[in-house]
PDB file of C-alpha atoms and ligand atoms in Angstrom:
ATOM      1  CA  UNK A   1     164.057  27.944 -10.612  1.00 49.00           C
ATOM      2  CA  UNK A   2     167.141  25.804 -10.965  1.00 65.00           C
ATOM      3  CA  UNK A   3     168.565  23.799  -7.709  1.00 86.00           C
ATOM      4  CA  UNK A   4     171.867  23.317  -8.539  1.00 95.00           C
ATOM      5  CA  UNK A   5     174.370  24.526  -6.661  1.00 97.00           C
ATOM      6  CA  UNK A   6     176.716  27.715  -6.599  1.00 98.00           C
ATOM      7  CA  UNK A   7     179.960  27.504  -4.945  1.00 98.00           C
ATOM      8  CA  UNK A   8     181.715  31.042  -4.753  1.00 98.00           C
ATOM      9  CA  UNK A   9     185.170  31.450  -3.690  1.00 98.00           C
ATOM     10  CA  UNK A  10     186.229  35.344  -3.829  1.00 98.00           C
ATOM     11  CA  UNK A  11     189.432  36.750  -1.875  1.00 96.00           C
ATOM     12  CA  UNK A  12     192.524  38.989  -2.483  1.00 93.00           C
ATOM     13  CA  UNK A  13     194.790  37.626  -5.008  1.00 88.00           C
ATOM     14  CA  UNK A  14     197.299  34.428  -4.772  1.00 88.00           C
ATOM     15  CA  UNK A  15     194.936  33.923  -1.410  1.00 93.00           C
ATOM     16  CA  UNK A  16     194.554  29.872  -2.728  1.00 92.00           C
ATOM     17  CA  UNK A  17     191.092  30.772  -4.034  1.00 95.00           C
ATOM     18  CA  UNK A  18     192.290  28.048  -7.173  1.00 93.00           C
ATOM     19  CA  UNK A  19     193.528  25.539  -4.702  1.00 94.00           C
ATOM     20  CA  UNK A  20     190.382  25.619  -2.471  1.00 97.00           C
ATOM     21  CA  UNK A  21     188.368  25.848  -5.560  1.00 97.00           C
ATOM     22  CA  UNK A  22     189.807  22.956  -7.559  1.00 96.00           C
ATOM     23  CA  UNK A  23     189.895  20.664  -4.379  1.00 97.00           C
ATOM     24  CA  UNK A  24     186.020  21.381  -3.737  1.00 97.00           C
ATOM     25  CA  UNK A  25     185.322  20.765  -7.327  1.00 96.00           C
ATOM     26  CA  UNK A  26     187.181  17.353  -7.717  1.00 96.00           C
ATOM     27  CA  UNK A  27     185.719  16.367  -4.262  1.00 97.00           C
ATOM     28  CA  UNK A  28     182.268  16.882  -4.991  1.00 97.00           C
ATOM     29  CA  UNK A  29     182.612  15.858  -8.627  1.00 95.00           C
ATOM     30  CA  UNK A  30     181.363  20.132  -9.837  1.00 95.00           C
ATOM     31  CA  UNK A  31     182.289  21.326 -12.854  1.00 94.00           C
ATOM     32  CA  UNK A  32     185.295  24.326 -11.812  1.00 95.00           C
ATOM     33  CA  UNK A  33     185.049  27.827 -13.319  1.00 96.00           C
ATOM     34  CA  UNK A  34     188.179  29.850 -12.804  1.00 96.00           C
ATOM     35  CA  UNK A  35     186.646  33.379 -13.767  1.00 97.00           C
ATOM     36  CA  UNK A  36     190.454  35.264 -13.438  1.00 96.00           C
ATOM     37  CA  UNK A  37     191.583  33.056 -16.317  1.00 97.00           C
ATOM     38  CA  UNK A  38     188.869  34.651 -18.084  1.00 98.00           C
ATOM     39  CA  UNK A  39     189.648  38.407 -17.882  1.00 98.00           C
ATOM     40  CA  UNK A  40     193.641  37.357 -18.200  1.00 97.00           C
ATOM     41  CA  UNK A  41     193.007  35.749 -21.514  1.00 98.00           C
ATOM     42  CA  UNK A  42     190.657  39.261 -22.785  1.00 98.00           C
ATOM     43  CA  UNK A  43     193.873  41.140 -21.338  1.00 98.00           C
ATOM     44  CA  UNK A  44     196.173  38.573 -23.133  1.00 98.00           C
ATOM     45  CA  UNK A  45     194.156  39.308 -26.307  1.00 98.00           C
ATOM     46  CA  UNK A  46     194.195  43.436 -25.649  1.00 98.00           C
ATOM     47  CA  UNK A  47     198.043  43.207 -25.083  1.00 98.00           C
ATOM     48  CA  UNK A  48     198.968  41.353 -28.626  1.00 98.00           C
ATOM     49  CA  UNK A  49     196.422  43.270 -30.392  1.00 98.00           C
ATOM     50  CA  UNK A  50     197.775  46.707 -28.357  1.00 98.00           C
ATOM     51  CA  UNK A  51     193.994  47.626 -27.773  1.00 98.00           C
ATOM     52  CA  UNK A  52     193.583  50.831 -26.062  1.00 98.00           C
ATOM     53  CA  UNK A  53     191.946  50.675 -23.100  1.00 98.00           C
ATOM     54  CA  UNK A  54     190.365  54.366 -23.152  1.00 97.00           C
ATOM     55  CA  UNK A  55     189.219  53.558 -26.516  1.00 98.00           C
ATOM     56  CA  UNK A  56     185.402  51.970 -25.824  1.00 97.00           C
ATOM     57  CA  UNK A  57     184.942  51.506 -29.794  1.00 98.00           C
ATOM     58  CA  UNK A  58     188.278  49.407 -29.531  1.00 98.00           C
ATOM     59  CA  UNK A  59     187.198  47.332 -26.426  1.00 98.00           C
ATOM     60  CA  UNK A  60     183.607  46.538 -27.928  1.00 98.00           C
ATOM     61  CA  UNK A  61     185.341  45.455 -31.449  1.00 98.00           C
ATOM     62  CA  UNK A  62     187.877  43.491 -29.550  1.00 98.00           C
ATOM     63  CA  UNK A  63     184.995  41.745 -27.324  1.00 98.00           C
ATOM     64  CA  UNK A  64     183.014  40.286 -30.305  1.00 97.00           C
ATOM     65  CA  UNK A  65     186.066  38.724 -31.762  1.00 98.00           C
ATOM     66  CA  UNK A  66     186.928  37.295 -28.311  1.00 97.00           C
ATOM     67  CA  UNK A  67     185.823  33.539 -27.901  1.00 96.00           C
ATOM     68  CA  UNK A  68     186.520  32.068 -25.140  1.00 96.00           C
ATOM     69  CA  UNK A  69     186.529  28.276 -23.828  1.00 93.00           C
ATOM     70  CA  UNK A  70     187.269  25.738 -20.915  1.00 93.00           C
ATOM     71  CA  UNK A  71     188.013  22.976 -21.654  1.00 90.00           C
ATOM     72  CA  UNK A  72     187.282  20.569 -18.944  1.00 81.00           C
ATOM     73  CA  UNK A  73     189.820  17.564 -19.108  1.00 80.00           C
ATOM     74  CA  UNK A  74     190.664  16.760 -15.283  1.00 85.00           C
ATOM     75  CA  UNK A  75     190.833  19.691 -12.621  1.00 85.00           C
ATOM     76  CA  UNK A  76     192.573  22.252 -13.979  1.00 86.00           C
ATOM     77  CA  UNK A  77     192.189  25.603 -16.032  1.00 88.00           C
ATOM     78  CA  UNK A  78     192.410  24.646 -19.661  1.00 93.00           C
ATOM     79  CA  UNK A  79     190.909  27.755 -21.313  1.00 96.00           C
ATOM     80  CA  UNK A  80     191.502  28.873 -25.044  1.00 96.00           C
ATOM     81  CA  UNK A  81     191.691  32.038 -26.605  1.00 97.00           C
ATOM     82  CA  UNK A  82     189.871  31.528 -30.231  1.00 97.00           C
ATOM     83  CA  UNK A  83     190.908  28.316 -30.152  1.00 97.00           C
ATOM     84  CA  UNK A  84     194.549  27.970 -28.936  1.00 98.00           C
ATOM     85  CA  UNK A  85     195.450  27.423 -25.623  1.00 97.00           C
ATOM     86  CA  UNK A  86     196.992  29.838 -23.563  1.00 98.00           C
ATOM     87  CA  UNK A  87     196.824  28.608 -19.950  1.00 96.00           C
ATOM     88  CA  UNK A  88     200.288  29.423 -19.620  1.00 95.00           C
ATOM     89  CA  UNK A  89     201.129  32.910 -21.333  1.00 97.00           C
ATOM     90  CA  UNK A  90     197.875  34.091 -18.926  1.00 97.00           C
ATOM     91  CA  UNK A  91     200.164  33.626 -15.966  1.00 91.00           C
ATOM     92  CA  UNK A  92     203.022  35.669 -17.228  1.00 89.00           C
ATOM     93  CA  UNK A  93     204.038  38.936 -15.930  1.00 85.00           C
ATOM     94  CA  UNK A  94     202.510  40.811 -18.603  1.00 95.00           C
ATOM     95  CA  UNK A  95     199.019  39.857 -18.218  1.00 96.00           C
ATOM     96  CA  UNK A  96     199.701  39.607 -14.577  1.00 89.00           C
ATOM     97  CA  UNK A  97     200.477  43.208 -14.992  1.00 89.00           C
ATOM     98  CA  UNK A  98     197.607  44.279 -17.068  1.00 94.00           C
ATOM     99  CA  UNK A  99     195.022  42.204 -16.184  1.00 93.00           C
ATOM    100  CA  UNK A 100     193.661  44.433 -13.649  1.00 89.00           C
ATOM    101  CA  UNK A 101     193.422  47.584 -15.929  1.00 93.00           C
ATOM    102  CA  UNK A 102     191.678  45.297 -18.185  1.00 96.00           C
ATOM    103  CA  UNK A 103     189.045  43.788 -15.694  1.00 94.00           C
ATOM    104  CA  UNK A 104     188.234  47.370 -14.409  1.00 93.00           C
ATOM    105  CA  UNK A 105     186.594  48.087 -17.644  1.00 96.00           C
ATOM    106  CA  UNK A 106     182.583  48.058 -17.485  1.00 96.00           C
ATOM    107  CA  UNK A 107     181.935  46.511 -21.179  1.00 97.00           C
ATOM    108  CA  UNK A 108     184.902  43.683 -20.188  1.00 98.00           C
ATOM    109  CA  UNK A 109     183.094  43.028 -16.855  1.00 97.00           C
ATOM    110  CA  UNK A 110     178.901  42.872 -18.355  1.00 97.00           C
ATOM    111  CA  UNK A 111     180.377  40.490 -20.945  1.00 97.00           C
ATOM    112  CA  UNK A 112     182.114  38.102 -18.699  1.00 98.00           C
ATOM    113  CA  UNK A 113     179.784  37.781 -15.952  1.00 97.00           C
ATOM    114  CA  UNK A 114     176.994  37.032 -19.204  1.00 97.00           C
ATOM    115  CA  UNK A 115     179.340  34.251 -20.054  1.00 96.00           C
ATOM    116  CA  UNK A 116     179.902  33.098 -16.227  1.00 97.00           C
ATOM    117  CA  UNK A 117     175.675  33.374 -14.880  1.00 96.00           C
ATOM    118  CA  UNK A 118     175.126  30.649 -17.878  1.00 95.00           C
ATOM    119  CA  UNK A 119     177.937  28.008 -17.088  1.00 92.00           C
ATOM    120  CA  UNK A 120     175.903  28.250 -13.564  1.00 92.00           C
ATOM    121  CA  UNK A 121     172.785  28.321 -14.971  1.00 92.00           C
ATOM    122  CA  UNK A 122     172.216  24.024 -14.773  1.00 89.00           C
ATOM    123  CA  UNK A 123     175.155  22.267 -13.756  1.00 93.00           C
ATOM    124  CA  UNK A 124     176.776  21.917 -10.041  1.00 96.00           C
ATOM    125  CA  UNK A 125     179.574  24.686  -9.884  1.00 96.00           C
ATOM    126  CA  UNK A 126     182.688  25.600  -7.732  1.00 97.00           C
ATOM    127  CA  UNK A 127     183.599  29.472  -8.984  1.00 97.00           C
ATOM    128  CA  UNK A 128     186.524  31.718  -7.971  1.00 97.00           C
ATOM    129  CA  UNK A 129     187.210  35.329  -8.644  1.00 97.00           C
ATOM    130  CA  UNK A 130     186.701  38.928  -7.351  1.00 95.00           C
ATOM    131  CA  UNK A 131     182.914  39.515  -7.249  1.00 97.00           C
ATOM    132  CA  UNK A 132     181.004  35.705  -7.789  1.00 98.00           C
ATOM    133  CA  UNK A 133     179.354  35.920  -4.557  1.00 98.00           C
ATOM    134  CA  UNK A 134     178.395  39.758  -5.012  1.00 97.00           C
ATOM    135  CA  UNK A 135     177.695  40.568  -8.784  1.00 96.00           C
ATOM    136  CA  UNK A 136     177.573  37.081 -10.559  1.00 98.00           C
ATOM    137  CA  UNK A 137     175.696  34.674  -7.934  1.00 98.00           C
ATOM    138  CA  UNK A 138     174.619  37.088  -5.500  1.00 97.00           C
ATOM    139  CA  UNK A 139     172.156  33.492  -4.366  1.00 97.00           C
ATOM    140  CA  UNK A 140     175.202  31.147  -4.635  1.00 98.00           C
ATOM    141  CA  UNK A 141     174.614  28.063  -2.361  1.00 98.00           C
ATOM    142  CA  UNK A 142     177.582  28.972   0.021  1.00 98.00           C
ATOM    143  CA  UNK A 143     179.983  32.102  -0.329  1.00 98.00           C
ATOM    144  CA  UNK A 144     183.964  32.006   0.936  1.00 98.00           C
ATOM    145  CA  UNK A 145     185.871  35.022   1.141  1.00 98.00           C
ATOM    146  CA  UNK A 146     189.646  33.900   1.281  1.00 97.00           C
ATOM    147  CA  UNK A 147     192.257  36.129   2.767  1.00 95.00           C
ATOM    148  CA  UNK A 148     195.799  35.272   4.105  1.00 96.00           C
ATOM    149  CA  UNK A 149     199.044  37.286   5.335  1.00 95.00           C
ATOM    150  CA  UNK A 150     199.892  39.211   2.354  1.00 94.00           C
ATOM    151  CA  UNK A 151     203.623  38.434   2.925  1.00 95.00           C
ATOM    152  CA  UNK A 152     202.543  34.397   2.944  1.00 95.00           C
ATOM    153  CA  UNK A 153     200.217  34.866  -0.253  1.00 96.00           C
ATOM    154  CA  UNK A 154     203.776  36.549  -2.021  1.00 96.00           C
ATOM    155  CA  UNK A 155     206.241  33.990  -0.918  1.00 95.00           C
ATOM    156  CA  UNK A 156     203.429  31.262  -2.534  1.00 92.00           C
ATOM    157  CA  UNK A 157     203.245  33.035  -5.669  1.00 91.00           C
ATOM    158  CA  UNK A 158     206.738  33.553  -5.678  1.00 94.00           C
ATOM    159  CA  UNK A 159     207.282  29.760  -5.355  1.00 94.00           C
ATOM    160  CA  UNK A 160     204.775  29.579  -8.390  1.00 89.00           C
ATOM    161  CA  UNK A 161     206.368  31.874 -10.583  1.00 89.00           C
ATOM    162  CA  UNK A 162     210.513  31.345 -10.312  1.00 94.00           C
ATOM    163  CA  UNK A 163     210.544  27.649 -12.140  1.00 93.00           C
ATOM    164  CA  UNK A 164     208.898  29.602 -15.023  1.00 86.00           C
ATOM    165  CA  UNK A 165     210.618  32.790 -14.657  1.00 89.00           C
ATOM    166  CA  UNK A 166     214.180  31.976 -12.821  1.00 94.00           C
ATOM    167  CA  UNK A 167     214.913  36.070 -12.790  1.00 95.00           C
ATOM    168  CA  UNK A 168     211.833  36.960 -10.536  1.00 94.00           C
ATOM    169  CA  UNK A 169     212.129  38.607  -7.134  1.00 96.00           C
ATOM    170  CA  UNK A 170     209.878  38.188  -4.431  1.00 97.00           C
ATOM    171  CA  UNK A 171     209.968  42.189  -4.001  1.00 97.00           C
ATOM    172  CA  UNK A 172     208.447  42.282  -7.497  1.00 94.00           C
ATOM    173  CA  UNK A 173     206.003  39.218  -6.493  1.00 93.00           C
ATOM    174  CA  UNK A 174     204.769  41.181  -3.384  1.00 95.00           C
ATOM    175  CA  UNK A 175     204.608  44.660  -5.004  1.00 95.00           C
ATOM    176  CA  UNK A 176     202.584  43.296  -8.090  1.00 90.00           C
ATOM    177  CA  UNK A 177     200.412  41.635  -5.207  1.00 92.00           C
ATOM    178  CA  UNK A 178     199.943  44.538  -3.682  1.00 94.00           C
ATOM    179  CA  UNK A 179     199.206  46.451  -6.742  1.00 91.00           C
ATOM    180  CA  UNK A 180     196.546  43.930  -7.716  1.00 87.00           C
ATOM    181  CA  UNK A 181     194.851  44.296  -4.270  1.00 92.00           C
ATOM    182  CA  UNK A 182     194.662  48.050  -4.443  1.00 93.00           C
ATOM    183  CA  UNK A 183     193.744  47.998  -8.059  1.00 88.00           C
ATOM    184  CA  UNK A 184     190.753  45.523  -7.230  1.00 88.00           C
ATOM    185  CA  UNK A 185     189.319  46.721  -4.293  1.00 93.00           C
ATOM    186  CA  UNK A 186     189.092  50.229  -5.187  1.00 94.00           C
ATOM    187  CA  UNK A 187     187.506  50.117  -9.159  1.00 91.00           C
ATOM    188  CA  UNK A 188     184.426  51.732  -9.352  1.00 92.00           C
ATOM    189  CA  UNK A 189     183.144  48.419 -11.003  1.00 91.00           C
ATOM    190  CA  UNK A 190     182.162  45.354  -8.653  1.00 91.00           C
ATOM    191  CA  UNK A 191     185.628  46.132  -6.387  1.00 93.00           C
ATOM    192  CA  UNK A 192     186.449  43.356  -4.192  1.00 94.00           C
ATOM    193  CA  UNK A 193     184.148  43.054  -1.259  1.00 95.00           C
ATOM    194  CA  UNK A 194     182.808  40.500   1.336  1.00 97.00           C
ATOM    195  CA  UNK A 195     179.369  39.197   0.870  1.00 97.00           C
ATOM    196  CA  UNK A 196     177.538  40.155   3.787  1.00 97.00           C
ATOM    197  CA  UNK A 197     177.027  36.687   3.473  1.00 98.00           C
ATOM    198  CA  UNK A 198     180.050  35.273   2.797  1.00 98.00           C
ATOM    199  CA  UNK A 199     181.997  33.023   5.252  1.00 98.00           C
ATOM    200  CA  UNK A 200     185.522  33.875   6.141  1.00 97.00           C
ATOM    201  CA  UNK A 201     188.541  31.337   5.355  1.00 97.00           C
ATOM    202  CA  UNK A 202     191.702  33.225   6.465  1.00 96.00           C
ATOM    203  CA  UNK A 203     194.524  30.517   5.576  1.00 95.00           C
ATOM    204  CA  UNK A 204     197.599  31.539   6.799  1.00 96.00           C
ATOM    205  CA  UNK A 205     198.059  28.787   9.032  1.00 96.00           C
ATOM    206  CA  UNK A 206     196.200  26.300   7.186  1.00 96.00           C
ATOM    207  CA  UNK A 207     197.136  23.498   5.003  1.00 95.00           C
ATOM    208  CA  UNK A 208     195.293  22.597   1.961  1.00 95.00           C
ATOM    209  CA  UNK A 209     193.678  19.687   3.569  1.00 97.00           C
ATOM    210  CA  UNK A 210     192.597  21.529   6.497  1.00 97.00           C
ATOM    211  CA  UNK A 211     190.948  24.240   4.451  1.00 97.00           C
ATOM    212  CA  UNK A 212     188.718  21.545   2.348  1.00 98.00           C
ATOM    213  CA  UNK A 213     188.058  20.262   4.836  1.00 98.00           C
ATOM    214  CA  UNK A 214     186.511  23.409   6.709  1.00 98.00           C
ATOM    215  CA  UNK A 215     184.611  23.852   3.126  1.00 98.00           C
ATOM    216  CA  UNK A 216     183.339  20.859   2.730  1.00 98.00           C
ATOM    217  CA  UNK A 217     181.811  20.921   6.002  1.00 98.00           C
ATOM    218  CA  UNK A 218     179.771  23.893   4.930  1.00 98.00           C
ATOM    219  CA  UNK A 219     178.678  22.666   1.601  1.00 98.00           C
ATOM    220  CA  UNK A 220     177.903  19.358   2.676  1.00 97.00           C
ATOM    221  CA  UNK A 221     174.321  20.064   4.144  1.00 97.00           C
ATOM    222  CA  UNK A 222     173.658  21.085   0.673  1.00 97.00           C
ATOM    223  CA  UNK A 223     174.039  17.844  -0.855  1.00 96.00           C
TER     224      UNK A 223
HETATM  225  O1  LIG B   1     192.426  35.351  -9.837  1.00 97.30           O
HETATM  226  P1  LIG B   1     193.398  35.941 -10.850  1.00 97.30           P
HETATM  227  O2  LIG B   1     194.635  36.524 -10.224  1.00 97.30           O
HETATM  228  O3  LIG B   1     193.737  34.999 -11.953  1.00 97.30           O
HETATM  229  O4  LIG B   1     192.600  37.165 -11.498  1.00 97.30           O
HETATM  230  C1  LIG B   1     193.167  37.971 -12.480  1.00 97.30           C
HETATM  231  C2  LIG B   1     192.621  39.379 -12.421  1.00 97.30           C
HETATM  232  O5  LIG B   1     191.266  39.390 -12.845  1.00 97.30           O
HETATM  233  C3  LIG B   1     192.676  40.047 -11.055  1.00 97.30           C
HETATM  234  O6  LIG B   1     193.516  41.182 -11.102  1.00 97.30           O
HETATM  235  C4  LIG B   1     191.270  40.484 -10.758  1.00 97.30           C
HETATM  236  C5  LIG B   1     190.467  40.157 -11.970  1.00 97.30           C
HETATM  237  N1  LIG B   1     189.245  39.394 -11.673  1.00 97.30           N
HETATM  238  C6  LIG B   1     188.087  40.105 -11.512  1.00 97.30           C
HETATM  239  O7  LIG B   1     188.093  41.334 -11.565  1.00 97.30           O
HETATM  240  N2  LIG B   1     186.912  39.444 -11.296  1.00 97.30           N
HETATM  241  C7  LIG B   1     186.904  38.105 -11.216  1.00 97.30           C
HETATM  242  N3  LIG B   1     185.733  37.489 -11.008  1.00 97.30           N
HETATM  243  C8  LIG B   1     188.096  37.372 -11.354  1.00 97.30           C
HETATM  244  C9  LIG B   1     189.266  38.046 -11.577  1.00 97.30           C
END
């Protein structure tokens, strides 16, 4: 048995699962996993190479040429697809748009969550995503589950989004948001749900500090 320990951060999306995550991570000096970036840089790779999703021969082929890595230079999500970087293009609208349709798909989700049990097989780990404390470390250390106002989570996305993409609406922000949601908590594949486990951050009314601070407190006894 390894003793290192699991941090898992789950919640609806543009909840500040990334900010809490990254914070914890930097604080405690744990390597940070952002899972999303994963399955947006498989959907990235589906979208150029116009994989059909129906097609399981296509998916499978597509998987094995798939490499994927972080690259771990301060705090944030450097990941590359075969070898270039594209932490950018995986927060455009069109793997935004996608990415769900893409992480809904059994053979995309057993071939992540391989890939994400053995970056938390040895080392210290803060994790975000959809299903970390269910499906990938149902016996992570300690368990969030974030959730905010959705309204709040679309006008911080939105804020996100426009310096990148000056002709973005909120309207489209929220309704994408609200796609996502839907899309993610009703797949027949590890949909978003609450650890029974899991403890509750709800950060409307919370800054960043204050919500480190709250998780911090619960990891701490851990050290
Ligand atoms: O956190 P994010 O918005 O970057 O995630 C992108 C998509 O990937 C989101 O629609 C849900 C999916 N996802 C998932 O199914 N499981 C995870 N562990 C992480 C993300």
């Amino acid at each position: 048995m390894s003793n290192n320990i699991v941090v898992a951060i789950d919640g609806y999306s543009s909840c500040g699962k990334s900010t809490l995550a990254k914070a914890l991570a930097k604080n405690l000096h744990f390597v940070y996993v952002d899972s999303g970036a994963m399955y947006r840089a498989v959907a990235l790779y589906f979208l150029r190479n116009k994989i059909d999703l129906n097609d399981h021969g296509q998916v499978n082929d597509a998987l094995k040429k798939i490499h994927l890595n972080f690259h771990a230079r301060d705090y944030e999500t450097h990941i590359t697809l075969n070898d270039e970087e594209v932490s950018a293009e995986i927060r455009q609208m069109p793997v935004s748009e996608s990415v769900s349709a893409v992480s809904a798909i059994h053979e995309v989700r057993h071939e992540m969550v391989k890939q994400q049990q053995r970056m938390g097989r040895s080392k210290n780990i803060v994790m975000d995503g959809r299903d970390i404390g269910t499906a990938v470390f149902p016996d992570a250390t300690v368990k969030f589950f974030m959730t905010a106002d959705p309204i709040t989570r679309a006008e911080r996305r939105y804020k996100e989004l426009l310096p990148k993409n000056p002709e973005i609406t909120l309207q489209e922000v929220f309704e994408n948001l609200a796609h996502r949601d839907y899309q993610d908590t009703t797949r027949k594949e590890s949909p978003l749900v609450r650890a029974e486990d899991a403890i509750i951050l709800d950060n409307t009314d919370l800054t960043p500090d204050e919500q480190l601070l709250f998780a911090l407190s619960k990891v701490e006894p851990f050290l």
